[in-house]
Amino acid sequence: MDRVPLIEFRNVTKRFGDKTVLDNLSVKIYENQITTIIGKSGTGKSVLLKHIIGLLKPDEGTILFQGKPVDKMKKGEWEQYRGAIAYLFQNNALLDSMTVFENIAFPLRQTTNLGKKEIEKRVLKRIEDLELSEAIDKYPSELSGGMQKRVALARALVEDPKIVLFDEPTTGQDPIRKNMILSMITHYRRKFGFTAVIISHDIPDVFFISDRIIILWEGQIGFEGTYEELTKMKIPLIEEFLRSLDGFQDELTGLLSREAFRMHYTTMLGGTAKSVAISAAVLSVRLNILQDALGPQPAVEVLKALGEYTNSHFNAIGGFSARYSRDQILTIFPHTSVEEAKELVAQFALKLQQGVLDNINGAAMAKIGPQEGFDIYIRAGVTEVLPNDRIEQIIERAEAHQEIIATHRCNCEGSVQ
């Protein structure tokens, strides 16, 4: 039996004058997942989000919350539903005249009857949860873009919502900041247990955190499912969309996008005799720290450095690479045996150990105490690529052979031990 969606649109149509923005649209959003909505401009992404939060009502069709039609709810039920949703605006929408504390307290003061002490208790808890203690009395103009985003998220979470809607959360950010914001979303989603719905144009970065993807196409659902399912679809509409992504590079690491990587891989197999050796390596990075203490920045910085090293080292010898999960890189070595590939990875590990920490941002390091640090583990697994192998099969075999190839001890001065 299928589980009941947290939110469901059934045959929803929305028109503005003569323009139909949502056209008989049906879609399901499930609890405790990150659902990402993508599509070209003007396809109705923001309109869909505004229907979830109740800012717009459908002209036709029904929206359900936990199986109950929203338009049939009594006043108390509607208020409970509306109170379960928080909205994180694209520009953060922080009030410049208020301090961080006051911005986070604002929704509690406006929408609840809580007393002053209870409001202070809840606000201070969220400030602690999102590592904002140093900014408590500062104004938005005094904060970095990343810290402003954390303040906006703290304000969204202060009422303990079941659902948080993110409208283009990474627009205008550089690659490092984009990945930090996306890592922040997935980190706090796990920590607080909310359901996230994201509108985003940041492909492929957003795919690495998404449980499900929804493609809007001319007011309708072109696709609904996982990214792995998306890449296997043979529907003309989907293929047209994916072809539009082929030129996208993984901005954080400089590696190929997954679509470009698949195209390289398919082309290589088509033009290579089956007797020619081909190998692959899966590299992954792990940090032995709690992100509650340091936030997502160290992991993002290490992954960026790992990707850059992978590109510069393996491209020179004919390899090609892509990031296949948030912290995992796959490299294909044409005309290379498994033993030769293992030697290439060993050489790579030696160079990596000397340089990777140089690229870690000093701001992240400064958050660690003088006697404290964290360890970075780089793991690698090498496997043969067999005729007709799917990429998922290659990754699974390589992961089975993974072992630590480099360990770095990182302290607040950035030294390696």
Coordinates of C-alpha atoms in Angstrom, one line a residue, residues 8-414:
E8 CA -0.6 16.3 -2.7
F9 CA -1.8 18.4 -5.7
R10 CA -4.7 16.7 -7.6
N11 CA -5.5 18.1 -11.0
V12 CA -4.7 21.7 -10.0
T13 CA -5.1 24.5 -12.5
K14 CA -4.2 28.1 -11.9
R15 CA -4.8 30.9 -14.4
F16 CA -3.8 34.6 -14.4
G17 CA -6.0 36.2 -17.0
D18 CA -5.7 34.3 -20.3
K19 CA -2.4 32.6 -19.1
T20 CA -2.6 29.1 -17.6
V21 CA 0.4 28.7 -15.3
L22 CA -0.5 25.4 -13.7
D23 CA -2.4 23.1 -16.1
N24 CA -4.2 20.1 -14.5
L25 CA -1.1 19.5 -12.4
S26 CA -0.8 16.5 -10.1
V27 CA 2.2 15.9 -7.8
K28 CA 3.1 14.3 -4.4
I29 CA 5.5 15.6 -1.8
Y30 CA 6.5 13.1 0.9
E31 CA 7.5 13.6 4.6
N32 CA 11.1 13.8 5.7
Q33 CA 12.5 14.2 2.2
I34 CA 14.1 17.0 0.2
T35 CA 12.1 17.6 -2.9
T36 CA 13.6 19.9 -5.6
I37 CA 11.4 21.6 -8.2
I38 CA 13.3 22.6 -11.4
G39 CA 12.2 23.9 -14.8
K40 CA 12.6 26.8 -17.1
S41 CA 11.6 30.3 -16.1
G42 CA 7.8 30.9 -16.2
T43 CA 6.9 27.2 -15.8
G44 CA 5.1 27.8 -12.5
K45 CA 7.6 26.9 -9.9
S46 CA 7.0 29.8 -7.6
V47 CA 3.3 29.6 -8.2
L48 CA 3.3 26.0 -7.0
L49 CA 5.2 27.0 -3.9
K50 CA 2.7 29.8 -3.2
H51 CA -0.2 27.3 -3.4
I52 CA 1.5 25.1 -0.8
I53 CA 1.8 28.0 1.7
G54 CA -1.7 29.2 1.0
L55 CA -0.8 32.5 -0.7
L56 CA -2.7 31.3 -3.8
K57 CA -5.7 29.1 -4.3
P58 CA -6.3 26.9 -7.3
D59 CA -9.0 27.7 -9.8
E60 CA -9.6 24.0 -10.3
G61 CA -8.5 20.9 -8.5
T62 CA -7.6 20.0 -4.9
I63 CA -4.6 20.4 -2.6
L64 CA -4.4 17.9 0.3
F65 CA -2.4 17.9 3.5
Q66 CA -1.9 14.4 5.0
G67 CA -4.8 13.2 2.9
K68 CA -7.2 16.0 3.9
P69 CA -8.4 18.6 1.3
V70 CA -7.1 22.0 2.4
D71 CA -10.2 23.8 1.2
K72 CA -12.4 21.7 3.4
M73 CA -10.4 22.4 6.6
K74 CA -12.1 24.3 9.4
K75 CA -10.5 27.5 10.7
G76 CA -8.5 25.7 13.4
E77 CA -7.3 23.0 11.1
W78 CA -6.3 25.6 8.5
E79 CA -4.3 27.6 11.1
Q80 CA -2.6 24.4 12.2
Y81 CA -1.7 23.6 8.6
R82 CA -0.5 27.1 7.9
G83 CA 1.5 27.1 11.1
A84 CA 3.3 23.9 10.0
I85 CA 4.9 25.7 7.0
A86 CA 7.8 28.1 6.9
Y87 CA 9.0 30.0 3.9
L88 CA 12.6 31.0 3.3
F89 CA 12.7 33.8 0.8
Q90 CA 15.2 34.1 -2.0
N91 CA 16.6 37.4 -0.6
N92 CA 16.3 36.2 3.0
A93 CA 13.9 39.1 3.8
L94 CA 15.6 40.0 7.0
L95 CA 14.6 43.3 8.6
D96 CA 17.5 45.7 8.5
S97 CA 16.4 47.7 11.5
M98 CA 16.4 44.6 13.8
T99 CA 19.2 42.6 15.3
V100 CA 19.7 38.9 14.7
F101 CA 17.9 38.1 17.9
E102 CA 15.0 40.4 17.0
N103 CA 14.7 39.0 13.4
I104 CA 14.5 35.4 14.7
A105 CA 12.0 36.4 17.5
F106 CA 9.8 38.4 15.0
P107 CA 7.4 35.5 13.9
L108 CA 6.9 34.4 17.5
R109 CA 6.0 37.9 18.6
Q110 CA 3.6 38.4 15.6
T111 CA 1.8 35.0 15.4
T112 CA 1.8 33.6 19.0
N113 CA 0.8 34.5 22.5
L114 CA 4.0 33.3 24.1
G115 CA 5.4 35.3 26.9
K116 CA 8.7 37.2 26.8
K117 CA 10.7 34.5 28.6
E118 CA 9.5 31.7 26.5
I119 CA 10.2 33.6 23.3
E120 CA 13.7 34.4 24.5
K121 CA 14.2 30.7 25.4
R122 CA 13.2 29.5 21.9
V123 CA 15.2 32.2 20.1
L124 CA 18.3 31.5 22.0
K125 CA 17.9 27.7 21.3
R126 CA 17.7 28.3 17.6
I127 CA 20.7 30.8 17.8
E128 CA 22.7 28.0 19.5
D129 CA 21.5 25.4 17.0
L130 CA 22.6 27.3 14.0
E131 CA 25.9 28.6 15.5
L132 CA 24.9 32.2 15.5
S133 CA 25.9 33.2 19.1
E134 CA 28.6 35.5 17.9
A135 CA 26.1 37.5 15.8
I136 CA 23.2 37.7 18.3
D137 CA 23.4 41.6 18.6
K138 CA 24.5 42.3 15.0
Y139 CA 22.4 43.7 12.2
P140 CA 21.9 42.0 8.8
S141 CA 24.2 44.5 7.1
E142 CA 27.0 43.4 9.4
L143 CA 26.8 39.8 8.4
S144 CA 28.2 37.7 5.5
G145 CA 25.8 36.3 2.9
G146 CA 26.1 32.8 4.4
M147 CA 25.4 34.0 7.9
Q148 CA 22.4 36.0 6.7
K149 CA 21.1 32.7 5.2
R150 CA 21.5 31.0 8.5
V151 CA 19.7 33.8 10.3
A152 CA 16.8 33.4 7.8
L153 CA 16.8 29.7 8.4
A154 CA 16.8 30.1 12.2
R155 CA 13.8 32.5 11.9
A156 CA 12.0 29.9 9.7
L157 CA 12.7 27.1 12.2
V158 CA 11.9 29.0 15.4
E159 CA 8.2 27.9 15.2
D160 CA 9.2 24.2 14.7
P161 CA 7.6 23.8 11.2
K162 CA 6.9 20.4 9.5
I163 CA 7.7 21.9 6.1
V164 CA 10.2 24.5 5.0
L165 CA 9.9 26.0 1.5
F166 CA 13.1 27.3 -0.1
D167 CA 12.7 29.7 -3.0
E168 CA 16.0 29.8 -5.0
P169 CA 18.2 29.7 -1.8
T170 CA 21.5 29.8 -3.7
T171 CA 20.8 32.4 -6.4
G172 CA 23.8 34.8 -6.9
Q173 CA 26.2 32.8 -4.7
D174 CA 29.6 31.6 -5.7
P175 CA 30.2 27.8 -6.1
I176 CA 31.6 27.4 -2.5
R177 CA 28.7 29.3 -1.0
K178 CA 26.1 27.4 -3.1
N179 CA 27.4 24.1 -1.9
M180 CA 27.6 25.3 1.7
I181 CA 24.0 26.5 1.6
L182 CA 22.8 23.2 0.1
S183 CA 24.8 21.3 2.7
M184 CA 23.3 23.5 5.4
I185 CA 19.8 22.6 4.2
T186 CA 20.4 18.9 4.3
H187 CA 22.3 19.1 7.6
Y188 CA 19.6 20.9 9.4
R189 CA 16.8 18.9 7.7
R190 CA 18.4 15.8 9.3
K191 CA 18.8 17.6 12.6
F192 CA 15.3 19.0 13.0
G193 CA 13.4 16.5 10.9
F194 CA 11.5 18.9 8.6
T195 CA 10.4 18.3 5.0
A196 CA 12.2 20.5 2.5
V197 CA 10.8 21.7 -0.8
I198 CA 13.3 23.6 -2.9
I199 CA 13.0 25.7 -6.1
S200 CA 16.4 25.8 -7.7
H201 CA 18.3 26.4 -11.0
D202 CA 21.6 25.3 -9.5
I203 CA 22.2 22.1 -11.5
P204 CA 23.9 19.7 -10.9
D205 CA 24.7 20.8 -7.3
V206 CA 21.1 20.5 -6.0
F207 CA 20.8 17.0 -7.3
F208 CA 23.4 15.8 -4.7
I209 CA 21.0 16.6 -1.8
S210 CA 17.6 15.8 -3.4
D211 CA 15.6 12.7 -2.5
R212 CA 13.1 13.5 -5.3
I213 CA 13.1 15.8 -8.3
I214 CA 10.1 17.4 -10.0
I215 CA 10.5 18.9 -13.4
L216 CA 7.8 21.4 -14.4
W217 CA 7.2 21.7 -18.1
E218 CA 4.7 24.2 -19.5
G219 CA 2.6 24.1 -16.4
Q220 CA 2.6 20.3 -16.1
I221 CA 4.7 17.6 -14.5
G222 CA 7.3 16.4 -17.0
F223 CA 9.0 14.1 -14.4
E224 CA 8.6 13.1 -10.8
G225 CA 11.2 10.8 -9.1
T226 CA 14.8 10.3 -8.2
Y227 CA 17.7 11.7 -10.2
E228 CA 18.8 8.1 -11.0
E229 CA 15.4 7.5 -12.5
L230 CA 15.6 10.7 -14.4
T231 CA 18.8 9.8 -16.1
K232 CA 17.3 6.5 -17.3
M233 CA 14.2 7.9 -18.9
K234 CA 13.8 7.7 -22.6
I235 CA 11.0 10.2 -23.0
P236 CA 11.6 13.0 -25.6
L237 CA 10.6 15.8 -23.2
I238 CA 13.1 14.5 -20.5
E239 CA 15.9 13.9 -23.0
E240 CA 15.5 17.5 -24.3
F241 CA 15.8 18.7 -20.7
L242 CA 18.9 16.6 -20.0
R243 CA 20.5 17.6 -23.3
S244 CA 20.2 21.2 -22.0
L245 CA 22.3 20.2 -19.0
D246 CA 25.2 18.6 -21.0
G247 CA 27.2 21.7 -20.9
F248 CA 26.9 22.2 -17.1
Q249 CA 30.1 21.7 -15.2
D250 CA 30.2 20.8 -11.5
E251 CA 31.1 24.4 -10.4
L252 CA 32.4 23.4 -7.0
T253 CA 35.0 20.9 -8.2
G254 CA 35.5 21.8 -11.9
L255 CA 34.7 18.2 -12.8
L256 CA 32.3 17.0 -15.6
S257 CA 28.6 17.1 -14.9
R258 CA 27.1 13.6 -14.5
E259 CA 25.3 14.0 -17.8
A260 CA 28.5 15.0 -19.6
F261 CA 30.3 12.2 -17.9
R262 CA 27.8 9.6 -19.1
M263 CA 28.1 10.9 -22.6
H264 CA 31.9 10.5 -22.4
Y265 CA 31.6 7.0 -21.0
T266 CA 29.0 5.9 -23.6
T267 CA 31.1 7.3 -26.5
M268 CA 34.3 5.7 -25.1
L269 CA 32.7 2.3 -24.9
G270 CA 31.2 2.6 -28.4
G271 CA 34.6 3.3 -29.9
T272 CA 36.8 0.9 -27.9
A273 CA 37.5 -2.7 -28.6
K274 CA 36.3 -5.0 -25.8
S275 CA 39.8 -6.4 -25.4
V276 CA 41.2 -3.0 -24.4
A277 CA 41.6 -2.6 -20.6
I278 CA 39.5 0.0 -18.9
S279 CA 39.5 0.7 -15.1
A280 CA 37.7 3.0 -12.7
A281 CA 38.3 4.5 -9.3
V282 CA 35.9 5.8 -6.7
L283 CA 37.3 8.5 -4.4
S284 CA 35.4 9.6 -1.3
V285 CA 36.1 12.1 1.5
R286 CA 35.1 11.7 5.2
L287 CA 35.6 14.1 8.1
N288 CA 35.6 12.8 11.7
I289 CA 33.8 15.8 13.0
L290 CA 30.3 16.6 14.0
Q291 CA 28.9 19.3 11.7
D292 CA 27.0 20.6 14.7
A293 CA 30.3 22.0 15.8
L294 CA 31.8 23.2 12.6
G295 CA 28.9 23.5 10.1
P296 CA 29.3 22.3 6.5
Q297 CA 32.2 24.5 5.3
P298 CA 35.2 22.2 6.0
A299 CA 33.6 19.3 4.1
V300 CA 32.7 21.5 1.2
E301 CA 36.2 23.0 1.1
V302 CA 37.9 19.6 1.2
L303 CA 35.7 18.2 -1.6
K304 CA 36.5 21.3 -3.7
A305 CA 40.2 20.7 -3.2
L306 CA 39.8 16.9 -3.9
G307 CA 38.0 17.7 -7.2
E308 CA 40.6 20.1 -8.3
Y309 CA 43.4 17.6 -7.6
T310 CA 41.5 14.9 -9.4
N311 CA 41.0 17.1 -12.5
S312 CA 44.6 18.2 -12.7
H313 CA 46.2 14.9 -11.9
F314 CA 44.0 12.4 -13.9
N315 CA 43.0 14.5 -16.9
A316 CA 46.7 14.8 -17.9
I317 CA 46.8 11.0 -18.3
G318 CA 43.5 10.7 -20.2
G319 CA 41.1 10.0 -17.3
F320 CA 37.8 11.8 -16.9
S321 CA 35.8 12.3 -13.7
A322 CA 32.5 13.4 -12.2
R323 CA 31.1 13.9 -8.7
Y324 CA 28.5 11.1 -8.2
S325 CA 27.3 12.0 -4.8
R326 CA 27.9 14.8 -2.4
D327 CA 31.3 13.4 -1.3
Q328 CA 32.2 10.9 -4.0
I329 CA 34.1 11.2 -7.3
L330 CA 34.2 8.6 -10.0
T331 CA 37.1 8.5 -12.5
I332 CA 37.4 6.4 -15.6
F333 CA 40.9 5.4 -16.9
P334 CA 40.7 4.3 -20.6
H335 CA 43.5 1.9 -21.8
T336 CA 44.5 1.2 -18.2
S337 CA 44.6 -2.1 -16.3
V338 CA 43.5 -2.4 -12.7
E339 CA 47.1 -2.7 -11.5
E340 CA 48.1 0.4 -13.5
A341 CA 45.1 2.2 -12.1
K342 CA 46.1 1.3 -8.5
E343 CA 49.5 2.7 -9.1
L344 CA 48.0 5.9 -10.5
V345 CA 45.8 6.3 -7.4
A346 CA 48.8 5.6 -5.1
Q347 CA 50.8 8.4 -6.9
F348 CA 47.7 10.7 -6.6
A349 CA 47.5 10.0 -2.8
L350 CA 51.1 11.0 -2.2
K351 CA 50.6 14.4 -4.0
L352 CA 47.2 14.9 -2.3
Q353 CA 48.6 14.5 1.2
Q354 CA 51.0 17.4 0.7
G355 CA 48.5 19.9 -0.8
V356 CA 44.9 19.3 -0.1
L357 CA 44.6 21.3 3.2
D358 CA 46.1 24.4 1.6
N359 CA 42.8 25.0 0.0
I360 CA 40.7 24.8 3.1
N361 CA 39.3 28.1 4.0
G362 CA 40.9 29.8 7.0
A363 CA 37.5 30.9 8.3
A364 CA 36.5 27.3 8.9
M365 CA 39.7 26.5 10.6
A366 CA 39.3 29.5 13.0
K367 CA 36.2 27.9 14.5
I368 CA 38.3 25.1 16.0
G369 CA 39.9 25.5 19.4
P370 CA 43.7 25.8 19.6
Q371 CA 44.2 22.3 21.0
E372 CA 41.5 20.7 18.8
G373 CA 41.3 19.6 15.2
F374 CA 39.7 17.1 12.9
D375 CA 40.9 14.3 10.6
I376 CA 40.2 14.0 6.9
Y377 CA 40.1 10.5 5.4
I378 CA 40.4 10.0 1.6
R379 CA 39.3 6.6 0.5
A380 CA 39.7 5.0 -2.9
G381 CA 38.5 1.8 -4.6
V382 CA 39.7 0.6 -8.0
T383 CA 37.8 -1.9 -10.3
E384 CA 37.9 -3.2 -13.8
V385 CA 35.3 -1.8 -16.2
L386 CA 33.6 -4.7 -18.0
P387 CA 31.8 -4.6 -21.4
N388 CA 28.2 -3.3 -21.0
D389 CA 28.8 -2.2 -17.4
R390 CA 26.4 0.4 -16.2
I391 CA 28.0 3.3 -14.2
E392 CA 26.1 2.2 -11.1
Q393 CA 27.6 -1.3 -11.3
I394 CA 31.1 0.2 -11.6
I395 CA 30.6 2.4 -8.5
E396 CA 29.2 -0.6 -6.5
R397 CA 32.2 -2.8 -7.3
A398 CA 34.7 0.0 -6.7
E399 CA 33.1 0.9 -3.3
A400 CA 33.5 -2.8 -2.3
H401 CA 37.3 -2.4 -2.6
Q402 CA 37.6 1.0 -1.0
E403 CA 40.4 1.6 1.6
I404 CA 41.9 4.7 3.1
I405 CA 44.7 6.1 0.9
A406 CA 45.4 9.4 2.8
T407 CA 44.8 10.8 6.2
H408 CA 45.2 14.4 7.2
R409 CA 45.2 15.8 10.7
C410 CA 44.0 19.4 10.5
N411 CA 44.2 22.0 13.3
C412 CA 43.4 25.6 13.7
E413 CA 46.7 26.8 12.2
G414 CA 46.1 24.6 9.1

